[in-house]
Coordinates of N, CA and C in Angstrom, one line a residue:
M1 N 116.0 265.6 63.7 CA 117.2 264.9 63.6 C 117.0 263.4 63.8
F2 N 116.2 263.1 64.8 CA 116.0 261.7 65.1 C 115.3 261.0 63.9
K3 N 114.4 261.7 63.3 CA 113.8 261.1 62.1 C 114.8 260.8 61.0
N4 N 115.8 261.7 60.8 CA 116.8 261.5 59.8 C 117.7 260.4 60.1
I5 N 118.0 260.2 61.4 CA 118.8 259.1 61.9 C 118.1 257.8 61.5
L6 N 116.8 257.7 61.8 CA 116.0 256.5 61.5 C 116.0 256.2 60.0
K7 N 115.8 257.3 59.2 CA 115.8 257.1 57.8 C 117.1 256.5 57.3
F8 N 118.2 257.1 57.8 CA 119.5 256.6 57.4 C 119.7 255.1 57.8
L9 N 119.3 254.8 59.1 CA 119.4 253.4 59.5 C 118.6 252.4 58.7
K10 N 117.4 252.9 58.3 CA 116.5 252.1 57.4 C 117.1 251.9 56.0
S11 N 117.8 252.9 55.5 CA 118.4 252.8 54.2 C 119.6 251.9 54.2
L12 N 120.3 251.8 55.4 CA 121.4 250.8 55.4 C 120.9 249.4 55.2
N13 N 119.6 249.1 55.6 CA 119.1 247.8 55.5 C 118.2 247.6 54.3
S14 N 117.9 248.6 53.6 CA 117.0 248.5 52.5 C 117.7 248.2 51.2
N15 N 116.9 248.2 50.1 CA 117.5 248.0 48.8 C 118.1 249.2 48.2
S16 N 118.3 250.3 48.9 CA 118.9 251.5 48.3 C 120.3 251.2 48.0
H17 N 120.8 251.8 46.9 CA 122.1 251.5 46.4 C 123.2 251.9 47.4
P18 N 124.1 251.1 47.6 CA 125.2 251.5 48.6 C 126.0 252.7 48.2
G19 N 126.0 253.0 46.9 CA 126.7 254.2 46.4 C 126.0 255.5 46.8
E20 N 124.7 255.5 46.9 CA 124.0 256.6 47.3 C 124.3 256.9 48.8
I21 N 124.4 255.9 49.6 CA 124.7 256.1 51.0 C 126.2 256.5 51.2
A22 N 127.1 255.9 50.4 CA 128.5 256.3 50.5 C 128.7 257.7 50.1
H23 N 128.1 258.1 49.0 CA 128.2 259.5 48.6 C 127.7 260.5 49.6
A24 N 126.6 260.1 50.3 CA 126.0 260.9 51.3 C 127.0 261.1 52.5
V25 N 127.7 260.0 52.8 CA 128.7 260.1 53.9 C 129.8 261.1 53.4
C26 N 130.3 261.0 52.2 CA 131.4 261.8 51.7 C 131.0 263.3 51.6
L27 N 129.8 263.5 51.0 CA 129.3 264.9 50.9 C 129.0 265.5 52.3
G28 N 128.6 264.7 53.2 CA 128.4 265.1 54.6 C 129.8 265.5 55.2
M29 N 130.8 264.8 54.8 CA 132.2 265.2 55.3 C 132.5 266.6 54.7
I30 N 132.3 266.8 53.5 CA 132.6 268.1 52.9 C 131.9 269.2 53.6
L31 N 130.6 269.1 53.8 CA 129.8 270.1 54.5 C 130.1 270.2 55.9
G32 N 130.4 269.1 56.6 CA 130.7 269.1 58.0 C 132.0 269.8 58.3
F33 N 133.0 269.5 57.5 CA 134.3 270.1 57.8 C 134.4 271.6 57.5
M34 N 133.6 272.0 56.5 CA 133.7 273.4 56.1 C 133.0 274.3 57.0
P35 N 133.5 275.5 57.3 CA 132.8 276.5 58.2 C 131.5 276.9 57.5
K36 N 130.5 277.1 58.3 CA 129.1 277.4 57.8 C 128.8 278.9 57.6
D37 N 129.8 279.7 57.7 CA 129.5 281.2 57.6 C 129.9 281.8 56.3
N38 N 129.8 281.0 55.2 CA 130.2 281.5 53.9 C 129.2 281.1 52.9
A39 N 129.2 281.8 51.8 CA 128.2 281.5 50.7 C 128.6 280.2 50.0
F40 N 129.8 279.8 50.0 CA 130.3 278.5 49.4 C 129.6 277.4 50.0
W41 N 129.5 277.4 51.3 CA 128.8 276.3 52.0 C 127.3 276.1 51.6
Y42 N 126.7 277.3 51.5 CA 125.2 277.3 51.2 C 125.0 276.8 49.7
V43 N 125.9 277.3 48.8 CA 125.8 276.8 47.4 C 126.0 275.3 47.3
L44 N 127.0 274.8 48.0 CA 127.3 273.4 48.0 C 126.1 272.6 48.6
T45 N 125.6 273.1 49.7 CA 124.4 272.4 50.3 C 123.2 272.3 49.3
I46 N 122.9 273.4 48.7 CA 121.8 273.4 47.7 C 122.1 272.4 46.6
F47 N 123.3 272.5 46.1 CA 123.7 271.6 45.0 C 123.6 270.1 45.4
F48 N 124.1 269.8 46.6 CA 124.1 268.4 47.1 C 122.7 267.9 47.3
L49 N 121.8 268.8 47.7 CA 120.4 268.4 47.9 C 119.7 268.0 46.6
F50 N 120.2 268.5 45.5 CA 119.6 268.1 44.2 C 120.2 266.8 43.6
M51 N 121.2 266.3 44.3 CA 121.8 265.0 43.9 C 121.1 263.8 44.4
R52 N 121.3 262.7 43.7 CA 120.6 261.5 44.1 C 121.5 260.8 45.2
I53 N 121.2 261.2 46.4 CA 121.9 260.6 47.6 C 120.9 260.4 48.7
N54 N 121.3 259.7 49.7 CA 120.5 259.5 50.9 C 120.6 260.8 51.7
R55 N 119.5 261.6 51.7 CA 119.5 262.9 52.4 C 119.6 262.7 53.9
G56 N 119.0 261.7 54.5 CA 119.1 261.4 55.9 C 120.6 261.2 56.3
G57 N 121.3 260.4 55.5 CA 122.7 260.2 55.7 C 123.5 261.5 55.6
L58 N 123.1 262.3 54.6 CA 123.8 263.6 54.4 C 123.7 264.5 55.7
I59 N 122.5 264.6 56.2 CA 122.3 265.4 57.4 C 123.0 264.8 58.6
V60 N 122.9 263.5 58.8 CA 123.5 262.9 60.0 C 125.1 263.0 59.9
F61 N 125.7 262.8 58.7 CA 127.1 262.8 58.6 C 127.6 264.3 58.6
T62 N 126.8 265.2 58.1 CA 127.2 266.6 58.2 C 127.4 267.0 59.6
F63 N 126.4 266.6 60.4 CA 126.4 266.9 61.8 C 127.6 266.2 62.5
L64 N 127.8 264.9 62.2 CA 128.9 264.2 62.9 C 130.3 264.8 62.5
F65 N 130.5 265.1 61.2 CA 131.8 265.7 60.8 C 132.0 267.1 61.3
A66 N 130.9 267.8 61.5 CA 130.9 269.2 62.1 C 131.4 269.1 63.5
L67 N 131.1 268.0 64.2 CA 131.6 267.9 65.6 C 133.1 267.6 65.6
L68 N 133.6 266.9 64.5 CA 135.0 266.6 64.4 C 135.9 267.7 63.9
A69 N 135.3 268.6 63.1 CA 136.0 269.7 62.4 C 136.9 270.5 63.3
P70 N 136.4 271.0 64.5 CA 137.3 271.9 65.3 C 138.6 271.3 65.7
S71 N 138.6 270.0 65.8 CA 139.9 269.3 66.2 C 140.9 269.2 65.0
L72 N 140.4 269.4 63.8 CA 141.2 269.4 62.6 C 141.5 270.8 62.0
D73 N 141.1 271.8 62.7 CA 141.3 273.2 62.2 C 142.8 273.5 61.9
N74 N 143.7 273.0 62.7 CA 145.1 273.3 62.5 C 145.6 272.7 61.2
I75 N 145.1 271.5 60.9 CA 145.4 270.8 59.6 C 144.8 271.6 58.5
F76 N 143.6 272.0 58.6 CA 142.9 272.8 57.6 C 143.6 274.1 57.3
H77 N 144.0 274.8 58.4 CA 144.7 276.0 58.2 C 146.0 275.9 57.5
S78 N 146.8 274.9 57.9 CA 148.1 274.7 57.2 C 147.9 274.3 55.7
M79 N 146.9 273.5 55.4 CA 146.7 273.1 54.0 C 146.2 274.3 53.2
G80 N 145.3 275.0 53.8 CA 144.7 276.2 53.1 C 145.8 277.3 52.9
Y81 N 146.6 277.5 53.9 CA 147.6 278.5 53.8 C 148.7 278.1 52.7
S82 N 149.0 276.9 52.7 CA 150.0 276.4 51.7 C 149.4 276.6 50.3
F83 N 148.2 276.3 50.1 CA 147.5 276.4 48.8 C 147.3 277.8 48.4
L84 N 146.9 278.6 49.3 CA 146.6 280.0 49.0 C 147.8 280.9 48.8
T85 N 148.9 280.4 49.2 CA 150.2 281.2 49.1 C 151.0 280.7 47.9
L86 N 150.5 279.8 47.1 CA 151.3 279.3 46.0 C 151.5 280.5 45.0
E87 N 152.7 280.8 44.6 CA 153.0 281.9 43.7 C 152.2 281.8 42.4
S88 N 152.2 280.6 41.9 CA 151.6 280.4 40.6 C 150.1 280.7 40.6
L89 N 149.4 280.6 41.7 CA 148.0 280.8 41.8 C 147.5 282.2 42.2
K90 N 148.5 283.0 42.7 CA 148.1 284.3 43.2 C 147.4 285.2 42.2
P91 N 147.8 285.2 40.9 CA 147.0 286.0 39.9 C 145.6 285.5 39.8
I92 N 145.3 284.2 39.9 CA 144.0 283.7 39.8 C 143.2 284.1 41.0
F93 N 143.8 284.1 42.2 CA 143.0 284.5 43.4 C 142.7 286.0 43.3
R94 N 143.6 286.8 42.8 CA 143.4 288.2 42.7 C 142.2 288.5 41.8
T95 N 142.2 287.8 40.7 CA 141.1 287.9 39.7 C 139.8 287.5 40.3
L96 N 139.8 286.4 41.0 CA 138.6 285.9 41.6 C 138.0 286.9 42.6
L97 N 138.9 287.6 43.4 CA 138.4 288.6 44.4 C 137.8 289.8 43.7
D98 N 138.2 290.1 42.5 CA 137.6 291.2 41.8 C 136.2 291.0 41.2
I99 N 135.8 289.7 41.1 CA 134.5 289.3 40.6 C 133.5 289.6 41.7
P100 N 132.4 290.3 41.4 CA 131.4 290.5 42.4 C 130.8 289.2 43.0
F101 N 130.6 289.2 44.3 CA 130.0 288.1 45.1 C 130.9 286.9 45.3
V102 N 132.0 286.8 44.6 CA 132.9 285.7 44.8 C 133.6 285.8 46.2
A103 N 133.8 287.0 46.7 CA 134.4 287.2 48.0 C 133.5 286.7 49.1
F104 N 132.2 286.6 48.9 CA 131.3 286.0 49.9 C 131.5 284.6 50.1
T105 N 132.1 283.9 49.2 CA 132.4 282.5 49.4 C 133.5 282.3 50.4
K106 N 134.3 283.3 50.7 CA 135.4 283.2 51.6 C 136.4 282.2 51.2
F107 N 136.6 282.0 49.9 CA 137.6 281.0 49.4 C 139.0 281.3 49.9
N108 N 139.2 282.6 50.1 CA 140.6 283.1 50.6 C 140.8 282.9 52.1
N109 N 139.8 282.3 52.8 CA 140.0 282.0 54.2 C 140.8 280.6 54.2
T110 N 141.8 280.6 55.0 CA 142.7 279.4 55.0 C 141.9 278.1 55.5
I111 N 141.0 278.3 56.5 CA 140.3 277.1 57.0 C 139.2 276.7 56.0
V112 N 138.6 277.6 55.3 CA 137.6 277.2 54.3 C 138.3 276.5 53.2
M113 N 139.4 277.0 52.7 CA 140.1 276.4 51.6 C 140.7 275.0 52.0
G114 N 141.3 275.0 53.2 CA 142.0 273.8 53.7 C 141.0 272.7 54.0
S115 N 139.8 273.0 54.5 CA 138.8 272.0 54.8 C 138.3 271.4 53.5
F116 N 138.1 272.3 52.5 CA 137.6 271.9 51.2 C 138.6 271.0 50.5
L117 N 139.9 271.4 50.5 CA 141.0 270.5 49.9 C 141.1 269.2 50.7
F118 N 141.1 269.2 52.0 CA 141.2 268.0 52.8 C 140.0 267.1 52.4
S119 N 138.8 267.6 52.3 CA 137.7 266.8 52.0 C 137.8 266.2 50.6
L120 N 138.3 267.0 49.7 CA 138.4 266.4 48.3 C 139.4 265.3 48.3
I121 N 140.5 265.4 49.0 CA 141.5 264.4 49.1 C 141.0 263.1 49.8
A122 N 140.2 263.3 50.8 CA 139.7 262.2 51.6 C 138.4 261.6 51.0
Y123 N 137.9 262.2 50.0 CA 136.6 261.7 49.4 C 136.6 260.3 48.9
I124 N 137.6 260.0 48.1 CA 137.6 258.6 47.5 C 138.0 257.5 48.5
P125 N 139.0 257.8 49.4 CA 139.2 256.7 50.4 C 138.0 256.5 51.4
L126 N 137.3 257.6 51.7 CA 136.1 257.5 52.6 C 135.0 256.8 51.9
Y127 N 134.8 257.1 50.6 CA 133.8 256.4 49.8 C 134.0 254.9 49.7
I128 N 135.3 254.5 49.5 CA 135.6 253.1 49.5 C 135.3 252.4 50.9
I129 N 135.7 253.1 51.9 CA 135.5 252.6 53.3 C 134.0 252.5 53.6
A130 N 133.2 253.5 53.2 CA 131.8 253.5 53.4 C 131.1 252.3 52.6
R131 N 131.5 252.1 51.4 CA 130.9 251.0 50.6 C 131.2 249.7 51.2
I132 N 132.5 249.5 51.7 CA 132.8 248.2 52.3 C 132.0 248.0 53.6
F133 N 131.9 249.1 54.4 CA 131.1 249.0 55.6 C 129.7 248.7 55.4
I134 N 129.1 249.3 54.4 CA 127.7 249.0 54.0 C 127.5 247.6 53.6
K135 N 128.4 247.1 52.8 CA 128.4 245.6 52.4 C 128.5 244.7 53.6
Y136 N 129.5 245.0 54.5 CA 129.7 244.3 55.7 C 128.5 244.4 56.7
W137 N 127.9 245.6 56.8 CA 126.7 245.8 57.6 C 125.6 244.9 57.2
R138 N 125.3 245.0 55.9 CA 124.1 244.2 55.4 C 124.3 242.7 55.5
A139 N 125.5 242.3 55.3 CA 125.8 240.8 55.3 C 125.9 240.2 56.7
F140 N 126.6 241.0 57.7 CA 126.9 240.4 58.9 C 126.3 241.1 60.1
L141 N 126.5 242.4 60.2 CA 126.2 243.2 61.4 C 124.6 243.4 61.6
A142 N 123.9 243.7 60.5 CA 122.5 243.9 60.7 C 121.7 242.7 61.2
P143 N 122.0 241.5 60.7 CA 121.3 240.4 61.3 C 121.6 240.2 62.8
A144 N 122.9 240.4 63.2 CA 123.3 240.2 64.6 C 122.6 241.3 65.4
V145 N 122.5 242.5 64.9 CA 121.9 243.6 65.7 C 120.4 243.3 65.9
R146 N 119.8 242.9 64.8 CA 118.3 242.6 64.9 C 118.0 241.5 65.9
K147 N 118.9 240.6 66.1 CA 118.7 239.5 67.0 C 119.2 239.8 68.5
S148 N 119.8 240.9 68.7 CA 120.3 241.3 70.0 C 119.1 241.5 71.0
K149 N 119.4 241.3 72.2 CA 118.4 241.4 73.3 C 117.9 242.8 73.4
L150 N 118.8 243.8 73.3 CA 118.4 245.2 73.5 C 117.5 245.6 72.4
I151 N 117.7 245.2 71.1 CA 116.9 245.6 70.0 C 115.5 245.0 70.1
T152 N 115.5 243.7 70.5 CA 114.2 243.0 70.7 C 113.3 243.6 71.8
I153 N 114.0 244.1 72.8 CA 113.2 244.7 73.9 C 112.8 246.1 73.5
L154 N 113.6 246.9 72.8 CA 113.3 248.2 72.4 C 112.2 248.2 71.3
S155 N 112.2 247.2 70.5 CA 111.2 247.1 69.4 C 109.8 246.8 69.9
K156 N 109.7 246.3 71.1 CA 108.4 246.0 71.7 C 107.8 247.2 72.4
L157 N 108.5 248.3 72.6 CA 108.0 249.5 73.2 C 107.1 250.2 72.3
P158 N 105.9 250.7 72.8 CA 105.0 251.3 71.9 C 105.5 252.6 71.2
L159 N 106.3 253.4 72.0 CA 106.8 254.6 71.4 C 107.8 254.3 70.2
I160 N 108.6 253.3 70.4 CA 109.6 253.0 69.3 C 108.8 252.4 68.1
K161 N 107.7 251.7 68.3 CA 106.9 251.1 67.2 C 106.3 252.3 66.4
K162 N 105.8 253.3 67.2 CA 105.1 254.4 66.5 C 106.1 255.3 65.7
I163 N 107.3 255.5 66.3 CA 108.4 256.2 65.5 C 108.8 255.4 64.3
G164 N 109.0 254.1 64.4 CA 109.3 253.3 63.3 C 108.3 253.3 62.2
D165 N 107.0 253.4 62.6 CA 105.9 253.4 61.6 C 105.9 254.7 60.9
M166 N 106.3 255.8 61.6 CA 106.2 257.2 60.9 C 107.3 257.3 59.8
V167 N 108.4 256.6 60.0 CA 109.5 256.7 59.0 C 109.1 255.7 57.9

């Protein structure tokens, strides 16, 4: 985990495209908010790992959003319940449940569906915020952090140098 954090921090300051990092943040939100006990989560994870994104950022933000998810479960439940009980979609959901292995995705769980819908709605605003933050970080915050006393002291420690060289 520590290595992924360092990779992500390095990518913030490198020439990697800000869109790759911003997408990693947003996809980490989708995976972090969604419960991990269903096939849908695993399919999305494998799909996201084949995309051109910052994988360190994906792992870090999946973990961070997973910490935040339990506090939003009531919102996820109400969104999922509202969506799953729409009369016009009930025939589609019944048909999907009749297809083998689709039930393993637990799409009919209110928290799974609600967290997925919430993440899809929040994707574009979070992407824009992440792009702005990365631009601001590279222009103003990174030079200030590099010059801070704490970072200069920590960078002189042999263990920190060795970890930085490994990444």
